[in-house]
Amino acid sequence: MKWYFSDNAPIYAQLVQQIKVGIVTGGFPPGERLPSVRDLATEAGVNPNTMQRAFAELERDGLVYSQRTAGRFVTEDRAMIEQTKKGLAECHIRQFLESMDQLGFRREEVIALLRQESGKEELGNGGSGM
Amino acid sequence: MAVLECKHLTKQYGHVTALENLNFSIEPGHIVGLLGPNGSGKTTLIKLANGLLTPTSGELLVCGAAPGRETRAAVSYLPERTSIPLWMTTTQLLDFYQDFYADFRRDAAEEMLQHLNIRPKQRVKQMSKGTREKVQLIMVMSRAAKLYLLDEPIGGVDPATRDYILSTIIGNYDPEAAVVISTHLISDVEKVLDEVLFINQGRLVLQSSVDQIREEQGVSVDELFREVFKC
């Protein structure tokens, strides 16, 4: 897994976000055991206490649960994973709309532009199939 | 108990005050960045903690005791300049550390050296600057110490080596131990730190956790440093 960090948000929050992405995209499949705090911290190049804090937050959300001796596991509740996926999408959309607001687009214009762009993509895909 | 504690710590060199009335403590399990501009007192503080210097007034305690024979056994120190003997081979260096330090984990050191493809018969003299720094850090981190004092551990090395050094630090410290890293390269170490100490002209300006700074100020430690120490 590749880890990215920006400068303006707490590191633990960015870890939570990226592990969530890992869970919804199947990088960490439902019911699967997660790597240990130290291994994942070493991989991401972050402080183990920060990784611990991220795990604690994911546990509070219910996406991850720990079994005293066996370690930490991804939830098997697929509805919750689906819900998380939707939540992440909404978050991206809000950020996108904010940027479009800043550029001065009205909602109808944004939607029209989206249609136009995704139409181009479909054409592009059709083209490549030939 | 705090691994490192300073109470009204002051150090003067003749008329020059290097550190003035420092008060702070570092808890076990924490990786702490000691950050400040050139000449702010970082190296003086590290030298006081390992007993190479003595305070002018106030006190500094390592695991509750003033620096001395017992604390030296608990402190693993990486000096600013590479100080491993040039004529030694890697194997001789391992023997040397094993003789000197009862807490030296030779198997851990050998594993890391092997991982870096450093041959047992290779002499320190034949190694590049970056490799020497890596080898010395491996020796320092292979001790099961209570306090690691790393003075500019990533100063002269390339970014890939920096990553290796930082992951060596994360992978090797004991949750009961504390690590103090002094550096200017804040953006490189920021993610690895629990908290930071900003010192300027011998005074403690700020002690805070990295995520607290990001949460409350909305900027990275690197940016905050640039603001606080703007020339």
XYZ file of C-alpha atoms in Angstrom:
361
model
C 0.000 0.000 0.000
C 1.240 3.479 -0.884
C 0.861 6.172 1.770
C 0.510 9.895 1.129
C 0.488 12.713 3.631
C -0.476 16.334 3.284
C 0.793 19.155 5.462
C -2.420 20.628 6.806
C -4.242 17.729 8.501
C -3.319 15.666 11.560
C -1.341 12.572 10.597
C -3.599 10.182 12.534
C -6.654 11.498 10.629
C -4.886 10.913 7.318
C -4.026 7.377 8.403
C -7.674 6.710 9.321
C -8.728 7.969 5.907
C -6.219 5.837 4.011
C -6.930 2.669 5.967
C -10.641 3.232 5.270
C -9.820 3.446 1.558
C -7.852 0.208 1.936
C -10.888 -1.447 3.524
C -13.478 -0.291 0.983
C -11.266 -1.129 -2.004
C -10.480 -4.610 -0.691
C -6.808 -3.979 0.089
C -7.821 -5.027 3.605
C -10.696 -7.495 2.910
C -13.633 -8.044 5.341
C -12.742 -10.326 8.245
C -9.039 -10.197 7.397
C -6.395 -9.746 10.069
C -4.622 -6.391 9.916
C -0.821 -6.066 10.163
C 0.526 -5.138 13.613
C 0.714 -1.488 14.633
C 4.494 -1.493 14.395
C 4.624 -3.185 10.977
C 2.073 -0.844 9.486
C 3.742 2.177 11.127
C 7.115 1.142 9.684
C 5.562 0.667 6.249
C 3.870 4.069 6.337
C 6.933 5.699 7.924
C 4.925 7.083 10.839
C 5.179 7.028 14.603
C 3.709 3.807 16.064
C 1.700 5.795 18.643
C 0.084 7.736 15.799
C -0.827 4.476 14.048
C -2.205 3.187 17.348
C -4.394 6.270 17.595
C -5.680 5.720 14.045
C -6.571 2.108 14.890
C -8.346 3.229 18.063
C -10.455 5.612 16.000
C -11.301 2.886 13.455
C -12.257 0.607 16.333
C -14.539 3.254 17.764
C -16.211 3.541 14.364
C -16.637 -0.244 14.339
C -14.735 -0.770 11.082
C -12.032 -2.670 12.893
C -12.246 -4.878 15.957
C -9.560 -6.385 18.120
C -9.429 -9.828 19.638
C -7.359 -9.853 22.762
C -4.675 -12.259 21.650
C -5.210 -12.749 17.932
C -4.817 -9.129 16.834
C -6.987 -6.704 14.900
C -9.441 -7.591 12.172
C -11.483 -5.789 9.537
C -15.223 -5.919 10.220
C -17.298 -8.512 8.389
C -20.262 -6.149 8.300
C -20.439 -5.447 4.552
C -23.243 -2.924 4.976
C -20.956 -0.866 7.203
C -18.143 -1.070 4.642
C -20.568 0.053 1.931
C -21.660 2.924 4.180
C -18.012 3.936 4.675
C -17.480 3.873 0.931
C -20.420 6.221 0.465
C -19.100 8.459 3.220
C -15.703 8.724 1.507
C -17.388 9.532 -1.812
C -19.488 12.267 -0.181
C -16.344 13.720 1.316
C -14.649 13.911 -2.121
C -17.769 15.435 -3.652
C -17.999 18.122 -0.975
C -14.363 19.062 -1.585
C -14.975 19.130 -5.323
C -18.052 21.335 -4.963
C -16.122 23.693 -2.720
C -13.412 24.079 -5.367
C -16.038 24.695 -8.051
C -17.672 27.318 -5.815
C -14.317 29.027 -5.509
C -13.969 29.056 -9.283
C -17.404 30.684 -9.456
C -19.467 27.924 -11.073
C -23.141 27.589 -10.254
C -24.516 24.115 -9.484
C -26.275 23.684 -12.830
C -23.075 24.590 -14.635
C -21.133 22.108 -12.535
C -23.598 19.343 -13.329
C -23.527 20.203 -17.036
C -19.726 20.131 -17.000
C -19.761 16.771 -15.216
C -22.094 15.327 -17.856
C -19.887 16.669 -20.617
C -16.696 15.236 -19.055
C -18.160 11.822 -18.275
C -19.590 11.746 -21.837
C -16.047 12.315 -23.140
C -14.817 9.456 -20.968
C -17.462 7.101 -22.345
C -16.524 8.064 -25.891
C -12.885 7.543 -24.978
C -13.603 4.086 -23.607
C -15.670 3.138 -26.649
C -12.843 4.316 -28.900
C -10.223 2.249 -27.178
C -12.333 -0.878 -27.608
C -12.140 -0.705 -31.372
C 8.749 7.934 35.457
C 10.092 10.360 32.870
C 13.034 9.085 30.827
C 14.493 12.575 30.602
C 13.630 15.470 32.856
C 15.036 18.994 33.032
C 14.382 21.291 35.993
C 15.548 24.879 35.693
C 18.419 23.589 33.599
C 20.979 26.251 32.736
C 24.331 25.869 30.980
C 26.813 28.660 30.490
C 30.109 28.607 28.638
C 31.950 31.461 30.337
C 29.760 34.486 29.703
C 27.743 32.812 26.973
C 24.444 31.262 28.055
C 23.798 28.174 25.926
C 20.687 26.970 27.779
C 18.545 29.015 30.108
C 16.071 27.686 32.640
C 14.785 24.701 30.659
C 11.866 22.790 32.159
C 10.397 19.777 30.423
C 10.125 16.020 30.627
C 10.016 13.197 28.101
C 7.897 10.115 28.788
C 8.736 6.518 27.867
C 7.540 5.373 24.456
C 7.877 8.799 22.883
C 9.925 9.860 19.876
C 10.717 13.527 20.357
C 12.090 16.037 17.856
C 14.529 18.546 19.293
C 14.176 21.403 16.857
C 15.800 24.787 16.689
C 17.976 26.966 14.477
C 21.751 26.644 14.382
C 23.324 27.538 17.709
C 20.071 27.262 19.670
C 21.491 24.774 22.180
C 20.387 21.396 20.795
C 23.776 19.717 20.924
C 24.525 21.235 24.355
C 21.307 19.685 25.692
C 22.188 16.284 24.240
C 25.704 16.451 25.675
C 24.299 17.331 29.100
C 21.950 14.340 28.903
C 24.747 11.905 28.244
C 27.076 13.383 30.836
C 29.641 14.904 28.476
C 28.844 18.294 29.993
C 27.619 19.272 33.458
C 24.894 21.842 34.180
C 25.837 25.288 35.465
C 22.656 25.277 37.548
C 19.393 23.384 37.770
C 19.277 19.677 37.090
C 18.863 17.099 34.388
C 17.729 13.571 35.223
C 17.820 10.424 33.139
C 15.347 7.850 34.504
C 15.379 9.785 37.771
C 19.157 9.936 38.206
C 21.791 12.557 37.444
C 24.023 11.544 34.494
C 26.735 9.163 35.651
C 27.836 5.569 35.383
C 24.336 4.045 35.679
C 22.612 6.451 33.318
C 25.355 6.015 30.725
C 24.487 2.328 30.597
C 20.897 3.325 29.767
C 21.695 5.982 27.147
C 22.577 5.226 23.540
C 24.148 8.232 21.840
C 24.666 9.038 18.181
C 27.044 11.997 17.994
C 26.838 14.694 15.357
C 29.977 13.423 13.656
C 30.601 9.811 12.759
C 32.869 8.479 15.467
C 33.287 4.778 14.763
C 36.951 3.742 14.353
C 37.871 3.811 10.647
C 40.315 0.913 10.740
C 37.799 -1.612 12.053
C 35.937 -4.159 9.955
C 32.204 -4.593 10.451
C 32.840 -7.732 12.519
C 35.381 -5.949 14.726
C 32.889 -3.139 15.223
C 30.241 -5.640 16.356
C 32.772 -7.187 18.805
C 33.637 -3.707 20.061
C 30.013 -2.787 20.779
C 29.376 -6.174 22.346
C 32.359 -5.732 24.696
C 31.307 -2.250 25.720
C 27.562 -2.592 26.090
C 25.785 -5.370 27.967
C 22.507 -4.404 26.227
C 23.900 -4.772 22.690
C 21.646 -6.982 20.529
C 24.201 -8.392 18.147
C 21.728 -10.488 16.171
C 19.580 -7.412 15.473
C 22.635 -5.475 14.286
C 23.821 -8.344 12.070
C 20.409 -8.672 10.492
C 20.274 -4.976 9.605
C 23.834 -4.960 8.253
C 23.023 -7.964 6.102
C 19.886 -6.240 4.835
C 22.090 -3.367 3.638
C 24.556 -5.788 2.018
C 27.419 -4.647 4.226
C 30.016 -7.408 4.279
C 31.492 -8.567 7.616
C 35.070 -8.049 6.358
C 34.458 -4.567 4.973
C 36.405 -1.832 6.766
C 34.720 1.362 7.892
C 37.429 3.266 5.975
C 36.193 1.767 2.692
C 32.594 2.795 3.262
C 30.926 5.890 1.825
C 29.847 8.671 4.180
C 26.211 7.563 3.958
C 27.070 3.945 4.685
C 29.169 4.946 7.712
C 26.239 6.921 9.061
C 23.920 3.980 8.524
C 26.355 1.578 10.207
C 26.764 3.830 13.216
C 23.017 4.290 13.562
C 22.548 0.512 13.382
C 25.044 0.129 16.261
C 23.291 2.810 18.308
C 19.781 1.463 17.688
C 20.859 -2.146 18.351
C 21.330 -1.381 22.015
C 18.344 -2.045 24.265
C 18.678 1.402 25.837
C 16.133 3.487 27.749
C 17.063 6.738 26.040
C 18.387 7.192 22.517
C 19.976 10.555 21.802
C 20.395 11.060 18.076
C 22.198 14.246 17.101
C 21.442 15.003 13.440
C 21.009 11.363 12.377
C 19.881 12.196 8.838
C 22.059 15.240 8.159
C 24.378 14.165 5.379
C 22.468 11.398 3.621
C 20.232 11.058 0.566
C 16.401 10.858 0.877
C 16.260 7.072 0.357
C 18.808 6.579 3.132
C 16.835 8.991 5.325
C 13.771 6.792 4.923
C 15.830 3.745 5.811
C 17.259 5.426 8.908
C 13.834 6.599 10.092
C 12.262 3.178 9.601
C 15.200 1.670 11.520
C 14.380 4.009 14.391
C 10.662 3.156 14.313
C 11.335 -0.552 14.002
C 13.877 -0.801 16.800
C 12.929 1.302 19.753
C 11.329 -0.306 22.765
C 7.947 1.123 23.866
C 9.519 1.669 27.296
C 12.317 3.751 25.804
C 12.375 7.299 24.483
C 14.125 8.663 21.417
C 15.326 12.257 21.065
C 16.174 13.322 17.512
C 17.824 16.663 16.911
C 17.535 17.919 13.342
C 16.875 20.769 10.925
C 15.212 18.464 8.413
C 11.796 18.774 9.987
C 9.578 17.772 7.090
C 11.518 14.507 6.801
C 11.129 13.497 10.450
C 7.773 15.046 11.297
C 5.686 11.903 10.662
C 7.943 9.849 12.908
C 7.655 12.113 15.951
C 5.187 12.079 18.845
C 6.095 15.514 19.987
C 8.439 18.377 19.318
C 10.500 20.705 21.459
C 11.311 24.050 19.852
C 14.323 25.720 21.363
C 15.651 29.101 20.474
C 18.643 30.912 21.967
C 18.761 28.407 24.783
C 15.114 28.725 25.773
C 12.236 26.317 25.336
C 9.714 28.021 23.047
C 7.208 25.216 22.584
C 6.512 21.627 23.594
C 3.603 20.066 21.731
C 2.501 16.909 19.961
C 2.802 16.918 16.171
C -0.895 16.236 15.622
C -1.857 18.886 18.168
C 0.035 21.467 16.105
C -1.618 20.258 12.915
C -5.046 20.202 14.550
C -4.863 23.539 16.308
C -2.799 25.554 13.853
C -3.757 23.763 10.626
C -0.120 23.663 9.517
C 2.686 21.145 9.591
C 5.470 21.384 12.165
C 7.793 22.390 9.333
C 5.596 25.370 8.439
C 5.169 26.358 12.086
C 8.939 26.248 12.533
C 9.404 28.548 9.538
C 6.898 30.986 11.034
C 8.321 30.932 14.562
C 11.942 31.224 13.501
C 11.464 33.542 10.544
C 14.672 35.528 9.966
